[in-house]
């Protein structure tokens, strides 16, 4: 069975959600763009199964909306297919496909599976992708945002990009993911008695454990509520960061909470399929 036939056989073909022009939005979603109605379980698909309506692309050198023309990003078999085009000797451009819509207080859920194609200059390295959220400001590679890393062996890591900072929950103090539910946190962040909370820092926050499947479908979730978020890989909470902050564009040297922004999926040198990208407003 060829790869496309296999993918088609492995995905149940549900009816595509409708993109309606005047649908009321659930609380927590910015009103710049109408979204399809939520299902009975509250989830809203950001993929319509037909085209890239509601999304735009950005490449490092070529800029906006070139990736569609070059077939770097397409919708096939009701799935988002990234870098399924022909491999060439020319280096590929990194970038992302982003929503026009901004979100806040949201549960994000994606299902992805690696393809087989890899592109220079990373044709011999780990396959790499990522969920970007809280994307604000200038479109560039890479934009100001939080990344839930999707890379072989590193799924669930945080990258705090372009000045974003936060505090990673410790895995050894009994507070990691405390009070976390599918509807957000039921308790405030906690520290040990007499402990002074650390200062937020930038950079990479390494996940706890390795729970992805290299050759099968994976479910990655982000619960983003206010200024904290959690990364969940195949049902396991692997990373939590609080006090997510961005540089204040109005006051150099100051920071403000990062609680709202676009959602994006990276384009980064390796073929990957997404059969689900959906959001649910948190209570």
Short mmCIF file of C-alpha atoms in Angstrom, two decimals, residues 63-184:
data_model
loop_
_atom_site.label_atom_id
_atom_site.label_comp_id
_atom_site.label_asym_id
_atom_site.label_seq_id
_atom_site.Cartn_x
_atom_site.Cartn_y
_atom_site.Cartn_z
CA UNK A 63 7.41 36.17 3.06
CA UNK A 64 3.66 35.74 3.29
CA UNK A 65 1.39 33.40 1.35
CA UNK A 66 4.08 31.93 -0.91
CA UNK A 67 4.04 28.47 0.71
CA UNK A 68 0.58 27.74 -0.72
CA UNK A 69 1.63 28.65 -4.28
CA UNK A 70 4.67 26.39 -4.04
CA UNK A 71 2.57 23.55 -2.61
CA UNK A 72 4.72 23.52 0.51
CA UNK A 73 1.47 23.52 2.52
CA UNK A 74 -1.69 21.90 1.13
CA UNK A 75 -4.89 20.25 2.28
CA UNK A 76 -5.07 16.61 1.16
CA UNK A 77 -7.55 13.92 2.20
CA UNK A 78 -9.03 16.46 4.66
CA UNK A 79 -5.64 16.81 6.38
CA UNK A 80 -3.00 19.52 6.54
CA UNK A 81 0.06 18.26 4.66
CA UNK A 82 3.32 20.14 5.18
CA UNK A 83 6.38 19.66 2.94
CA UNK A 84 4.89 16.83 0.91
CA UNK A 85 6.24 18.39 -2.28
CA UNK A 86 9.21 17.06 -4.23
CA UNK A 87 12.57 17.03 -2.46
CA UNK A 88 15.21 19.10 -4.26
CA UNK A 89 18.87 19.87 -3.66
CA UNK A 90 17.96 23.47 -2.85
CA UNK A 91 17.69 24.34 0.86
CA UNK A 92 14.13 24.65 2.12
CA UNK A 93 12.84 27.75 3.89
CA UNK A 94 11.57 27.55 7.45
CA UNK A 95 8.33 29.26 8.35
CA UNK A 96 4.82 28.65 9.64
CA UNK A 97 1.14 28.53 8.81
CA UNK A 98 -0.86 30.74 11.19
CA UNK A 99 -4.48 31.49 11.99
CA UNK A 100 -5.91 34.91 11.20
CA UNK A 101 -7.79 34.55 14.47
CA UNK A 102 -6.34 35.32 17.91
CA UNK A 103 -7.19 33.15 20.91
CA UNK A 104 -7.00 33.25 24.70
CA UNK A 105 -8.01 30.87 27.50
CA UNK A 106 -8.04 27.93 25.15
CA UNK A 107 -7.37 24.20 25.00
CA UNK A 108 -5.50 23.32 21.78
CA UNK A 109 -5.39 19.75 20.44
CA UNK A 110 -3.56 18.44 17.38
CA UNK A 111 -2.88 15.01 15.91
CA UNK A 112 0.23 14.63 13.80
CA UNK A 113 2.24 11.93 12.05
CA UNK A 114 5.64 12.21 10.41
CA UNK A 115 6.03 11.71 6.67
CA UNK A 116 9.16 10.37 5.02
CA UNK A 117 10.55 13.42 3.20
CA UNK A 118 13.33 15.55 4.66
CA UNK A 119 14.84 18.68 3.18
CA UNK A 120 18.26 20.33 3.18
CA UNK A 121 19.90 21.64 5.25
CA UNK A 122 18.36 19.20 7.78
CA UNK A 123 17.96 16.09 5.66
CA UNK A 124 20.05 14.05 8.13
CA UNK A 125 18.86 15.51 11.43
CA UNK A 126 15.85 15.03 13.69
CA UNK A 127 12.47 15.72 12.12
CA UNK A 128 11.21 18.96 13.56
CA UNK A 129 7.96 20.90 13.84
CA UNK A 130 6.05 22.76 16.53
CA UNK A 131 2.82 24.36 17.70
CA UNK A 132 3.21 28.11 18.12
CA UNK A 133 0.70 29.94 20.29
CA UNK A 134 0.42 33.42 21.74
CA UNK A 135 1.87 34.64 18.43
CA UNK A 136 1.87 38.44 18.54
CA UNK A 137 3.50 41.34 16.76
CA UNK A 138 5.49 41.20 13.55
CA UNK A 139 5.29 38.20 11.27
CA UNK A 140 8.85 36.95 10.90
CA UNK A 141 10.85 33.76 11.37
CA UNK A 142 10.71 33.37 14.23
CA UNK A 143 7.88 35.49 15.69
CA UNK A 144 7.20 36.44 19.29
CA UNK A 145 5.36 33.43 20.70
CA UNK A 146 5.42 30.30 22.84
CA UNK A 147 6.34 27.05 21.13
CA UNK A 148 5.25 23.56 22.07
CA UNK A 149 8.07 21.66 20.42
CA UNK A 150 7.28 18.75 18.11
CA UNK A 151 10.67 17.21 17.35
CA UNK A 152 11.84 13.63 17.49
CA UNK A 153 12.72 12.98 21.15
CA UNK A 154 11.74 16.49 22.28
CA UNK A 155 7.95 16.68 21.98
CA UNK A 156 6.58 18.93 24.72
CA UNK A 157 9.61 21.14 25.25
CA UNK A 158 8.95 24.87 25.51
CA UNK A 159 10.72 27.43 23.39
CA UNK A 160 10.04 30.97 24.60
CA UNK A 161 10.73 32.97 21.48
CA UNK A 162 11.74 36.58 20.79
CA UNK A 163 11.91 37.81 24.37
CA UNK A 164 9.02 35.79 25.85
CA UNK A 165 9.79 34.50 29.34
CA UNK A 166 8.22 32.35 32.05
CA UNK A 167 8.76 30.09 35.07
CA UNK A 168 8.90 26.33 34.58
CA UNK A 169 7.19 24.20 37.24
CA UNK A 170 9.63 21.84 38.95
CA UNK A 171 9.00 18.15 38.46
CA UNK A 172 10.27 17.14 41.90
CA UNK A 173 8.25 19.33 44.28
CA UNK A 174 4.82 17.74 43.99
CA UNK A 175 3.41 20.86 42.36
CA UNK A 176 3.97 19.94 38.71
CA UNK A 177 0.63 20.29 36.94
CA UNK A 178 -1.19 20.60 40.28
CA UNK A 179 -4.90 21.24 39.83
CA UNK A 180 -4.73 20.89 36.04
CA UNK A 181 -7.91 19.68 34.36
CA UNK A 182 -9.13 19.64 30.73
CA UNK A 183 -10.90 22.92 31.59
CA UNK A 184 -7.82 24.65 32.98
#
